XYZ file of C-alpha atoms in Angstrom:
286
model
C -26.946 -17.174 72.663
C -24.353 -17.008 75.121
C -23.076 -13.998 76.373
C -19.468 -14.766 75.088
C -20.825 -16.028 71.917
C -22.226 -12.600 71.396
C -19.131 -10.561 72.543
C -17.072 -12.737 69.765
C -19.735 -11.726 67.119
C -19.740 -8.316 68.110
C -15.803 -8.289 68.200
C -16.417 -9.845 64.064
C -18.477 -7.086 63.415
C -16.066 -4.229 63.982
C -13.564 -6.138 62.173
C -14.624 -4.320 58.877
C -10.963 -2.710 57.839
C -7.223 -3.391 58.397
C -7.161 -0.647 61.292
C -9.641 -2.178 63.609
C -8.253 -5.609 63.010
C -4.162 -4.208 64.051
C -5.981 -2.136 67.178
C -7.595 -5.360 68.420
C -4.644 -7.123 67.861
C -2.694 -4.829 69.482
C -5.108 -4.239 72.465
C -5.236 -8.368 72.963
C -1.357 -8.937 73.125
C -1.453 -5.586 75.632
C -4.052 -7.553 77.865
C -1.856 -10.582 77.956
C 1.555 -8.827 78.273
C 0.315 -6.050 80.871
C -2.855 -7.792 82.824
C -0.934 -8.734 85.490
C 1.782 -5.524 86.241
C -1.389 -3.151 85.644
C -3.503 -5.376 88.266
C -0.782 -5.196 90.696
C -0.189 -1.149 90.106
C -3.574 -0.866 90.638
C -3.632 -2.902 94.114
C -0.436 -1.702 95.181
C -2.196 2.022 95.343
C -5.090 1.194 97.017
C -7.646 0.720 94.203
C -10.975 -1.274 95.309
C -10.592 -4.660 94.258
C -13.873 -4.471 93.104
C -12.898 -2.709 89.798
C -9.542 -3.232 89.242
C -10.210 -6.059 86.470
C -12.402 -3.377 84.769
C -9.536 -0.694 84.841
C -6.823 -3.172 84.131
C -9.103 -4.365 80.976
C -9.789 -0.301 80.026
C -5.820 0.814 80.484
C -4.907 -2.454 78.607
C -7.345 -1.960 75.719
C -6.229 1.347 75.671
C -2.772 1.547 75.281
C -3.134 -1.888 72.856
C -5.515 0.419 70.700
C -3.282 3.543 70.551
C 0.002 1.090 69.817
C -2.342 -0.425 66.796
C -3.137 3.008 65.616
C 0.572 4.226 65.393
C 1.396 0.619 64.132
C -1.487 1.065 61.690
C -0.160 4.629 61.081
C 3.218 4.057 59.615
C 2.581 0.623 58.177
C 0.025 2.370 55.545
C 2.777 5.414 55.240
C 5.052 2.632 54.082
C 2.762 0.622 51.749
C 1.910 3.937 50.272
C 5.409 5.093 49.459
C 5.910 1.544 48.764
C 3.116 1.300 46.051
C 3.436 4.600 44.916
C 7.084 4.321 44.033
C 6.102 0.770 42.069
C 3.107 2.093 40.232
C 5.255 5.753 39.243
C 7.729 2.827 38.024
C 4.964 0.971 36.312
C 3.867 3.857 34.402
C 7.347 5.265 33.328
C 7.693 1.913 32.048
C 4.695 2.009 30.168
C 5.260 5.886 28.906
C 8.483 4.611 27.363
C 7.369 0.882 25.880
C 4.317 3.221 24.126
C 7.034 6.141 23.136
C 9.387 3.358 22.010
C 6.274 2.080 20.139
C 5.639 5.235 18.299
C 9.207 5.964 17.591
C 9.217 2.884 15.537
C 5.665 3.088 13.965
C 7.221 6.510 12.831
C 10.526 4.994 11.547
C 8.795 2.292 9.605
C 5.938 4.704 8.152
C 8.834 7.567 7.023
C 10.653 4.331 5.444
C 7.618 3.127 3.434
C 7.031 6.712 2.421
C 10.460 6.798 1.346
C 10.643 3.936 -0.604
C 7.190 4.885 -2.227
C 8.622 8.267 -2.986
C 11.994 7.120 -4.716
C 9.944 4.595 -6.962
C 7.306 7.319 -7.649
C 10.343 9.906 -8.475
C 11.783 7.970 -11.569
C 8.582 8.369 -13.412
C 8.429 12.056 -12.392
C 8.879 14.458 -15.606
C 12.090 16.475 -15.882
C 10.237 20.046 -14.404
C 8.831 18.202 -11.667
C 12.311 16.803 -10.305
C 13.096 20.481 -11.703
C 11.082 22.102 -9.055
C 12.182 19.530 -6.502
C 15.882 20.957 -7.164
C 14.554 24.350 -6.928
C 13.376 24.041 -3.195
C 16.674 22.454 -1.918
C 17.881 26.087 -1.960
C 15.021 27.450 0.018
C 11.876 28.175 0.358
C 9.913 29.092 -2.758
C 6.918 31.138 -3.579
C 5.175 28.730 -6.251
C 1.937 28.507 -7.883
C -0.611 26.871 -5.797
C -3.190 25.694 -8.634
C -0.607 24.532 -10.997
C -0.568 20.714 -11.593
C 2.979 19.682 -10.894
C 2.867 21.786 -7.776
C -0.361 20.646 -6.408
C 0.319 16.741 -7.380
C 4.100 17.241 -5.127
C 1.807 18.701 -2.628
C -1.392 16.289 -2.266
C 2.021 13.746 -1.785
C 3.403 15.621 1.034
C 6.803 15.648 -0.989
C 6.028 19.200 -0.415
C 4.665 21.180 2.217
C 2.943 24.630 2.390
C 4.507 27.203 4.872
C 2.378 29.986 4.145
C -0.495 30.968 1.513
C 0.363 34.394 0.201
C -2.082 35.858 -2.234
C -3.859 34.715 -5.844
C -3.494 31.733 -5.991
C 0.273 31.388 -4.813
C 1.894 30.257 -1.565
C 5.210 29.467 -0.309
C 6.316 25.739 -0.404
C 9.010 23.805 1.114
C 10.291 20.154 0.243
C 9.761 17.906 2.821
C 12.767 16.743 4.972
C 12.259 13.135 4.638
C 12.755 13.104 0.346
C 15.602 16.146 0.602
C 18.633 13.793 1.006
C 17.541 11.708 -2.261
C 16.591 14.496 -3.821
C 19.850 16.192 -3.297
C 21.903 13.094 -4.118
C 20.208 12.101 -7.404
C 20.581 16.047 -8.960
C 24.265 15.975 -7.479
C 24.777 12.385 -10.166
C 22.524 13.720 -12.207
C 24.640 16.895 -13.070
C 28.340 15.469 -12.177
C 26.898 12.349 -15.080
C 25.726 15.595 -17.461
C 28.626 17.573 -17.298
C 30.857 14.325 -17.964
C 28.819 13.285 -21.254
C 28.608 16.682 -22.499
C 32.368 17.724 -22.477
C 33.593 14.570 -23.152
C 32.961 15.100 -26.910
C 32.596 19.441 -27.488
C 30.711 18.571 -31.245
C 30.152 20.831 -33.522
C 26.548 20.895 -32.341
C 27.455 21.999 -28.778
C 29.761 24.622 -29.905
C 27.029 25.970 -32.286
C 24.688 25.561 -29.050
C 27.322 27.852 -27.092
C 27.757 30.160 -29.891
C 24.097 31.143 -30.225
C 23.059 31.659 -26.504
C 26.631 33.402 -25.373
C 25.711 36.856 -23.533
C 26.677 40.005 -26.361
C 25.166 43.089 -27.146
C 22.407 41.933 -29.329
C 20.450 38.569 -29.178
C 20.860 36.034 -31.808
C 18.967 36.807 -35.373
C 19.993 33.724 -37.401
C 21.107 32.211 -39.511
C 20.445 28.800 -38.257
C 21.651 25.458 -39.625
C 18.548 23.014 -40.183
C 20.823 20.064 -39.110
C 21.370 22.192 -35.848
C 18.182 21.869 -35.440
C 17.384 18.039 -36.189
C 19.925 17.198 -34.193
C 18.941 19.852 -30.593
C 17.761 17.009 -28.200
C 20.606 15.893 -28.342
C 21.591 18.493 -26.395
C 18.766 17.671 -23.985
C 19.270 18.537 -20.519
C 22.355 21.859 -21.293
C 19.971 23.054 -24.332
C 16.287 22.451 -24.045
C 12.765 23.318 -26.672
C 10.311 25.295 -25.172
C 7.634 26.882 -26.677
C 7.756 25.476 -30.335
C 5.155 26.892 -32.911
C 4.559 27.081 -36.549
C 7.461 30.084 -36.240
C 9.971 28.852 -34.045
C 10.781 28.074 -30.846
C 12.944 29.038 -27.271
C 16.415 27.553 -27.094
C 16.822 27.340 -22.949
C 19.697 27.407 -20.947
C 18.490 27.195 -17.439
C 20.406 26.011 -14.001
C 22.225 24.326 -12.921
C 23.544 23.750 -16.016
C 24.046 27.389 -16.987
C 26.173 27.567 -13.667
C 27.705 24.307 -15.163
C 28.650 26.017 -18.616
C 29.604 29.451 -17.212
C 32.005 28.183 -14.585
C 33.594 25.747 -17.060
C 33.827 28.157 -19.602
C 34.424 30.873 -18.110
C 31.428 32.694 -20.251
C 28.093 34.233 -19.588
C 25.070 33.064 -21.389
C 21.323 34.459 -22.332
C 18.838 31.896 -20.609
C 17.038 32.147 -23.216
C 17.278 32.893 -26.742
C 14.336 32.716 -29.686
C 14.853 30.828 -33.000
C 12.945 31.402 -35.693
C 12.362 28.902 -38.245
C 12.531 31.520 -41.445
C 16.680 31.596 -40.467
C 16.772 28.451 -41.339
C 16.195 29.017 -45.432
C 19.831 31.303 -45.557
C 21.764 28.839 -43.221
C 25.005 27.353 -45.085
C 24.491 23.312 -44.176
C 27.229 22.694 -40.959
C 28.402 18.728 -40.747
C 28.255 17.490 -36.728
């Protein structure tokens, strides 16, 4: 093998990154731009001929190398402020296509639950919309273990903010059902209060009568036609707690707000009726 067969291989060797490829670029166009002014520098102050081709080759290499190495220098300070720049770009864009993606996962999964919710909440009973209602005000310290409470909460249509003690904790509804919640009681009521004063019957009037605030509760008598007739009193005047006896004529909110603000009046919530008043009671047409 020659010996400029082996330099070039040699040269191919140290070619093994992007630096040592710009210095010997930069140290070749330095012989070839330079070779000649640094040879005649060099004779012009009296160095022996004999090695001013090896100086002029060292200087030339030289200064080529150190040019490559600044070159080399700022043209990877670049690419890296260049790349970084594009890949903090890159990622931003990616941090907001997956935030944008979970935004709309969220919208879509609240919307489902929504719509679940609202066809689950017309076969709800009345004291489960009830307690709904209730927490629209606030938040409420319910019963933990007590079915209603613990089917709204195994839903998520309500949420636990705190356990408290025996059995009870303090509940809130959860923000995505409160507007229809809100808006169907608000309907509800305004639809009520419409039907039930658009014909004051006998009945209702008798209802009034009985649970109006005085000194001493209602003792009878009682009309059995009153009675017969109660649900249709159903939602102002409710049975609760019917026995062989009697039972609990109700008057709970909002439509005891409802009948005091309307009439002006102030009302027991609740008021027992005994069945044995009804044997006295003079027969009352509706």
């Amino acid at each position: 093998m020659s010996e400029s067969t082996s330099t070039v291989l040699k040269v191919f060797a140290a070619l093994v990154s992007p630096k040592a490829a710009t210095q010997y670029i930069c140290a070749a166009v330095a012989l070839v731009l330079f070779w000649g002014l640094i040879n005649q520098k060099l004779a012009d102050i009296g160095a022996p001929s004999e090695h001013i081709s090896l100086v002029a080759l060292l200087l030339s290499a030289g200064i080529g190398s150190l040019v490559g190495a600044v070159i080399y220098f700022f043209a990877n300070a670049a690419y890296g402020y260049v790349s970084k720049h594009f890949l903090e770009k890159a990622l931003k864009k990616k941090e907001s296509v997956a935030a944008a993606e979970r935004v709309e996962s969220k919208r879509k999964a609240d919307e489902k639950f929504i719509e679940n919710f609202q066809k689950a909440f017309s076969h709800f009973y009345y004291w489960t919309k009830e307690e709904l209602r209730q927490l629209l005000a606030g938040e409420r310290c319910l019963d933990a273990l007590d079915k209603s409470v613990v089917e709204l909460f195994k839903a998520d249509y309500i949420q636990k903010v705190v356990s408290v003690s025996n059995g009870r904790a303090v509940y809130a509804i959860n923000p995505l059902i409160r507007d229809y919640v809100e808006k169907y009681w608000k309907e509800k009521i305004a639809s009520d209060t419409l039907e039930f004063f658009k014909d004051l019957n006998y009945q209702k009037k008798r209802a009034i009568e009985i649970m109006q605030l005085r000194d001493e509760v209602f003792k009878g008598p009682i009309e059995k036609e009153f009675i017969e007739k109660l649900s249709a009193l159903t939602p102002f005047f409710m049975k609760q707690g019917e026995d062989a006896e009697g039972f609990t004529l109700c008057l709970y909110d909002p439509y005891y707000t409802v009948l005091s603000e309307r009439l002006g009046l102030e009302f027991f919530d609740e008021t027992y009726i005994s069945y044995s008043w009804v044997d006295n009671a003079a027969e009352k047409g509706s």
